Amino acid sequence: MSTTSPDPHTPCEECDQFTTPCPQCEFNQLIAHYSPSSETESTQPDEENIRRAEAAREEKLQQFFDAHENCRATKAQLEAVFDLGLDDKDQEKLIDLIENPSMLYPLEGGQTVLEKAVDLVCYSELTPPTAVTHSLSLPFLSASANNLVIAKTSLLQIFTLKSVLSDTLAPTTTSTDLRRTGVNAPGSLTATAQRADRALATKLVLIAQYELSGVVTSLARVKILKSKSGGEALLVSLRNARASLVEWDPERYSIYTISIHLYEPKDREDKDIPGNPWDPDEKDNASYLTVDPRSRCAALKFGERQLAILPFHQQSDDLVMEDYDPDIDGERPEPTTSHAKSGTEDNGGDKTPYGASFVVSMLALDPTLLHPVHLAFLYEYREPTFGVLSSQMASSMSLLPERRDTLSYTVITLDLEQRALTVLLSVNDLPYDMFAVVPLRLPIGGTLLIGGNQIIHVDQAGKTNGVAVNEFAKTSTTLSLADQSDLALRLEDCLIEQLGHESSDLLLILNSGELAIVGFKIDGRSISGLSIRRVPEHDGGFALSAGPSCASLVGRGRMFIGSEDADSVVLGWSRRLDKLKRQKSNLGVGAGVDVDASDLSDLDEDIDDDDDLYASTLADQKLKGDTNIPDASDQSDEYRFRRATRFPTPRGYEDFDSYIIASTRNEDVLQSAAYSLKPAGLVNVKDTDFDPDAGMTVEVGTLNNGARIVQVLPTELRCFDADTTEEKARDFGILKERSIASMKTLYSPAVPHFGLAQILPLAEEEDTGAAPEIISASFADPYVLLIRDDESIMVLRADEASELDEIEQGNSLKKKGFRAGYLYEDSNDVFRLESEMEIEDDAGNVLMFLLTVGGGLQIFRLPSLEQWVYRAEGLSFLPPYLNPSFWARRSQAKEDLTELLVAELGDASHKAPYLILRSALNDVIIYQPYQSPASADSDTPLSFLKMPNPHFTRTCLSSLYDESEEGRREPMRALSDVAGYSAVFLPGEAPTFIIKSASSPPQLINTREKPIQSLTSLHTKTCERGFAYIDHQGSTKFAHLPTGCQYHTGWVTQKIAFGEDIHALDHHEPTATHVVGVSRKVDFKLPEDETHPEWATESTSLLPQVEQGTVKLLDHRTWSIIDEYPLATGEVVMAIKTMNLEISENTHERRPLIVVGTAVIRGEDLPAQGRIYVFNVIPVVPDPDRPETGHKLKTVAKEEIKGAVTALSEIGTQGFLLAAQGQKCMVRGLKEDGSLLPVAFMDMQCYTSVVKELKGTGLCLMGDAVKGVWLAGYYVKFPSPPPSLMKR
């Protein structure tokens, strides 16, 4: 029997045709390569074809062995690496790990070195972490820098802050809008517009980001004696009691690890004392970090109650020198370095920034520190001092009447020289629900203790002042507190941050995102009380849509607030002038209130001449004597908060593109044509001096501010007048069809007559008698760079009369040997290159980048072509840091670079130039220029940093066998404005955009349509800030990037604000809808019960909250909710799955239905219940105002389950479903009466969290949090016994 031979163009389902083929596909391709062509009769691969394929594989394998004959890996390991089918880069990474097995230890569960190496190389994250967990503001890049460091679990990002001017409407959607309307109402996602005015908006600009080998638990700043950048160092703590001290290295433009500290149980001082057998493992205990405000030491809490102290070398403590009087105390002594035991030394003889650390047990400090809750270092102490919140007995809600005030606050001072810790004071009988210690700076001082129902302030003498924020504070503590229970605040997981380093007010951010102000009543130098007031909604009290995870002051009037549940924001605030004036008049001159209303440089505030209601900043209040802070009622609307973010000004809509220049093929004759952009399409421009028969257009550009249009042909240049008026052309470009592939656009306010002004033919070579052809060109007004096929270049310049003249070249350029080049106008002087032969020139800072045949980089500053101003011959080795002093090892491989481009990447708020390279294998390499400190090895501080690029360019498999393909590859295109981004496009078989936002690194985004022969930017009334491209069929299409999308993760993502927690979702393909399971918090009231008549008289106003779930149907076109099914109170969606179920036992008809598994949470004293819902999406008559509402959820079945339904999946081939319910997994079948009949089950002994089926086989994987992954099989034996599940 004859079958069709494997087609090399059709891969298997497991591998994409644009990725490296799997071993089976590669074997099939080799067989197909030796099989008869498709024009003849296809036959099954015979033994001869198989033998040839095997011989070809053996030949490739032997070549692989020969290429790695000097490596330390065995042949068996090399063959295993070869059979994985990885690309060359991953193969080299894998072999390098095998050669250095020490990097792989410890091995887990009997893993081999090869298996561990494959795990490290082949594992990759789909998206980087996006939830912000920690943040810190510090001068990191330099002593005067203002940087923000953000941790996203295992990703560390370093930002700098930039203020940009915006004058557009600022859409804002508050969290109350989302909670009030959700996404059900039409237009609920439309943002409300504020007034249009000029404002400074704070933007975060990414400097660098690093993937860490662990999850970050704390960030802290440390001021060390000497750092490479002059700024402060960063101390990062990770899980499992690890900490790293890093600083910024300006020479490498990267972080530099000073030290790594790892603490284990063997480091404990009481290691000889056996611990309790029921104590949790070290890895299960939380570890966090706190640093002394004067950077004298750091404390890392790990384990149950272990404390690691890491001292830092500092100048002698100058606290006692603040009141030093030279007339009385004599000559001031010189500051000395503080002593630390056994400090290590570096090669230079200077001590390292840190001393030897030591570990102490909290029980050794005080036996009452049995259950530590939280600790932090305090301000205003001569020696390092920290406060500890702990309890001597475990707290319990069930024993609340007996164990109400169980916590204690202890202040402990640390003697680093003697390694001794002394208890200074202890405050006992604090409420059981306190969870955080917040140290406060002056003018407040002391410590703030945060609980679930109250806030307590403790000063240095141990005096306490507290305020109750809800009615439960009365029952949770006997401590005397000020009563503000009418606020009804829930303080769980809240954050508190000072509103400025010298402000006496604190910002309280609740878990719901609401804002409140904590104020203090100051009597002299002591605190006599504190009060809390909510921020009204009209003053930005609901500016945040979710609870915070971290907060950091980033400047005057600005605070970064990170979140794990919503977008992180920069929050700005100001204070009302009329309030400040009234306070100043009430306090008098002696109060010393100083209001600075003119400082706009450090504050992100509106700059509107008509807006005199708000001050630009609030001056520091240094209250002396017996003065009080005004009442909260007088300051209820004192602060005004807002998101310090505005939308950038878009490009003017009146500057539309008008023309396109194209190259066409007419009966194998290459021609050029000019088209006019009309609403009906492209209209050919005739009756001009533009000659279509002149040949193919290589490139087109404008010079002298658009006064002259230059058409670059293979053998000559033609210059045209831009238009018949004095107005100038703004942009221009070319379009080439499929076989020629390139296009660009032209904007002109008047109709260009294309009057021919100049023809500049290329000179013929003396030895050959023929003129070399131009293969590429680059424009930077007033210069034109031409790259010719004989590896020579030509640089032309337009004079004041717009006539092109060639610039005389130096000896180095006359030698030829240049493969590619590009012109870039460095208007911001990023490269900072100066020519030795400085010439007076008003043409701007235009740089010429050249790629030599040998793979080197040369940079010239025009108009001087005598000598390069920068040279790096090691570019083709692709070093991580490129500078003129780099020299590669003899054995290091070179990359065959074919193209070079320098272009700006970024958005409207921040753009920066990047050096982008393209290799012969279509790989993309991106370098970022930076200025490093000048060294003796280099004459210039300019260096280049290689950017991480996990994206591998995909190549169609057919190109591997197409040896007849001819023609030059279309070059990369720099796009100045595509949907507000400055981007670069790579045409070809795998078309790709290089897009970067201010807060993300460059990302490579593939297009859905492929291949794309040519692309250029386009701006018309129907396609604003879009692009035009030619597809693989030669059709010209206009398109734009999707609106509302983000690209910072490497994926095209779009956010839809629901205002509710999303638990599960799935896609219903027949109706093209999405089913989403969400929940929201609702108040819980006790039900009516005859056995508990007291429930009916419940008087609690602050009711507890429980979750209530909802199943919603989402339309994928409008992203709006078209139907929903509410669940009971306390019922939450756990799993949603679209399954092809059998709906009739008689006809065995199947239908795609939506199965929802829920859990009914009834409290910790009652077992959880669950339900299984089966829905069908049916068509209905839509609402005339909402045509998308043409579908509705219909309930097919509803089944009560004993136990929560935590996972769902199809199983087998009979149309059954598998549900993980409680501690069992059960197979159920849908009956015609709407019930779910149990068919088979299997005990799991624990809750199953995920189930995945190998479709059609009955095999499935089940995962849980205790036993890992199970492999189970479902089978049916006829006629008996019944179906069953078995596990392995």
Coordinates of N, CA and C in Angstrom, one line a residue, residues 29 36 63 156 233 312 325 413 421 750:
Q29 N 12.3 14.8 7.4 CA 12.8 15.7 6.3 C 13.9 15.1 5.6
P36 N 11.3 10.5 -3.9 CA 11.0 11.1 -5.2 C 10.3 12.4 -5.0
Q63 N 30.2 15.3 12.4 CA 30.6 16.7 12.4 C 30.4 17.3 13.7
L156 N 14.8 41.7 39.3 CA 15.3 42.9 40.0 C 15.4 44.0 38.9
A233 N 25.0 51.3 48.3 CA 24.9 49.9 47.9 C 23.5 49.3 48.2
F312 N 28.8 46.7 59.1 CA 29.4 47.4 58.0 C 30.4 48.4 58.6
D325 N 31.3 72.2 70.0 CA 31.7 73.6 70.0 C 33.2 73.7 70.1
T413 N 19.3 47.1 72.0 CA 20.5 47.8 71.4 C 21.6 46.8 71.2
L421 N 24.0 42.2 73.0 CA 22.7 42.8 72.8 C 22.1 43.1 74.1
A750 N 1.8 70.6 -0.3 CA 1.4 70.9 -1.7 C 1.7 69.8 -2.6

